[in-house]
Amino acid sequence: MTYPNDTDQNHTGPDDTGNTDGADDSAQDKPSESKKVPEGKIGESAAGSDSSDNTPSVVPWKAAVGRYINRPGLSGNTRRTLRGTLGTFFQDHTPLLVDTPEDVRPDTIREYLGRTSISDAYRLSLYSRLNAFYEWLVSEEHIRPGQNPMQDVERPESPEVERPYLSPQEFAELTYAIEADYEKRSQMEGRQGIKENELIWVLPPLKFATATGLRPGELKHVRAGDVDFEKKTLRVPAPDKEPNPAHFDYEGDDYDRKIPLCPMALEVAREAAEGKAGSDYLFGGARSEQIDTRRLSRTVKRYVRKTGLGEELNFTSCTRHTCASWLMLLGYPSRELMRLFGYSSVKSTEPYARLSPSLEELQQEPSAFHEEFAEATTELGFFPPAH
């Protein structure tokens, strides 16, 4: 097909700065309004002419993106991320004459992904979003397979990722620091003091998230009725979907997966669920019935700094990454981690795989390190060693 001339200039010159950890870029990738897109409907060309043959209908970029991000089953965060990425790419990084997805040249995408201002992790994330969008266009027959420019764009290499985590001793040090600070402040008056119902509110969700590996968005939606103390399991709520209190016996759209609970998680859940109805949130904030995950993250980060554990550590490092790392060190297989964490592919466990004992280590007697590590995690009430 014929592409716009390579010499066409974009409206905006500077690159947008990349998110260094590949997280939600909805604010960062907010598209400008410099490029005007035809408002044509699906099935109409940019000029408004109807297609009379069997070729795919011409879909303006804006209409295609609108249909793509409004598919059922996507969370609000996912929609914002896709809207930001696809909108910014089209409006700020494609030539003026480009009006439809099929008009985009592979060179344009390579230039967009090859910017030096973004990290390798973010580059791979952008590639995945664009590739998924174009695969959807092909599946919906908006473009032919041969019109997909991503076929000629090489997938960026996966960066070597080492996700920081807490050792059992560091986790114990962090929880002790929180307990000690709250005990000290509870004796004080005025703004430095705290009310009795605010004591140690951050500890239960911190411990529970470390023991289960739950994402913050999942953690805040857990209700008391989601915990089965007899079977020692938890029904994990689906992100961004409010469970229906009348459907606690229904394992359907309201829930993402069912996972086992270790002794630490069960102990925390029992204390948190005391006096609560099944429909009540399991964890509350200092002044609310449901935890504020941003406030929780900031509070944990403050104590991380106070204890000198490392500037690179955040709430996810102290909980989800720590849980995954401990499971790998205890010899659990990657597929078990994938099931527990709700990953769609075992590939997502690769950042932790380096911690898994080798086959030779599994055949030998446990090393002093693994024995000490297993003893420390068992003392905390974590899962036992896999072997």
CSV table of C-alpha atoms in Angstrom, one decimal, residues 163-178 203 206 210 300 303-304 307-313 317-318 322 325-326 329 373 376-377 380:
chain,number,residue,atom,x,y,z
A,163,ARG,CA,13.1,-6.9,41.5
A,164,PRO,CA,14.1,-5.8,45.0
A,165,TYR,CA,12.6,-7.6,47.9
A,166,LEU,CA,12.9,-7.9,51.7
A,167,SER,CA,14.7,-10.6,53.5
A,168,PRO,CA,12.8,-12.2,56.4
A,169,GLN,CA,15.0,-10.3,58.8
A,170,GLU,CA,14.3,-7.0,57.0
A,171,PHE,CA,10.5,-7.7,56.9
A,172,ALA,CA,10.6,-8.3,60.7
A,173,GLU,CA,12.6,-5.1,61.1
A,174,LEU,CA,10.1,-3.1,59.1
A,175,THR,CA,7.0,-4.4,61.0
A,176,TYR,CA,8.8,-3.8,64.3
A,177,ALA,CA,9.6,-0.2,63.4
A,178,ILE,CA,5.9,0.4,62.6
A,203,LEU,CA,0.3,-3.6,59.6
A,206,LEU,CA,1.0,-5.0,54.8
A,210,THR,CA,3.3,-10.0,51.8
A,300,VAL,CA,5.0,2.0,54.2
A,303,TYR,CA,8.9,3.5,57.3
A,304,VAL,CA,11.2,1.9,54.7
A,307,THR,CA,14.6,1.9,58.8
A,308,GLY,CA,17.2,2.5,56.1
A,309,LEU,CA,16.2,-0.5,54.1
A,310,GLY,CA,16.8,1.1,50.7
A,311,GLU,CA,15.4,3.9,48.5
A,312,GLU,CA,14.5,1.5,45.7
A,313,LEU,CA,12.0,-0.3,47.9
A,317,SER,CA,8.7,-4.5,46.7
A,318,CYS,CA,7.8,-5.1,50.3
A,322,THR,CA,8.9,-10.2,48.5
A,325,SER,CA,11.0,-14.1,45.9
A,326,TRP,CA,10.5,-16.1,49.1
A,329,LEU,CA,13.9,-19.4,47.3
A,373,PHE,CA,16.0,-18.8,55.2
A,376,ALA,CA,13.2,-17.5,59.3
A,377,THR,CA,10.1,-17.6,56.9
A,380,LEU,CA,7.0,-15.5,60.3
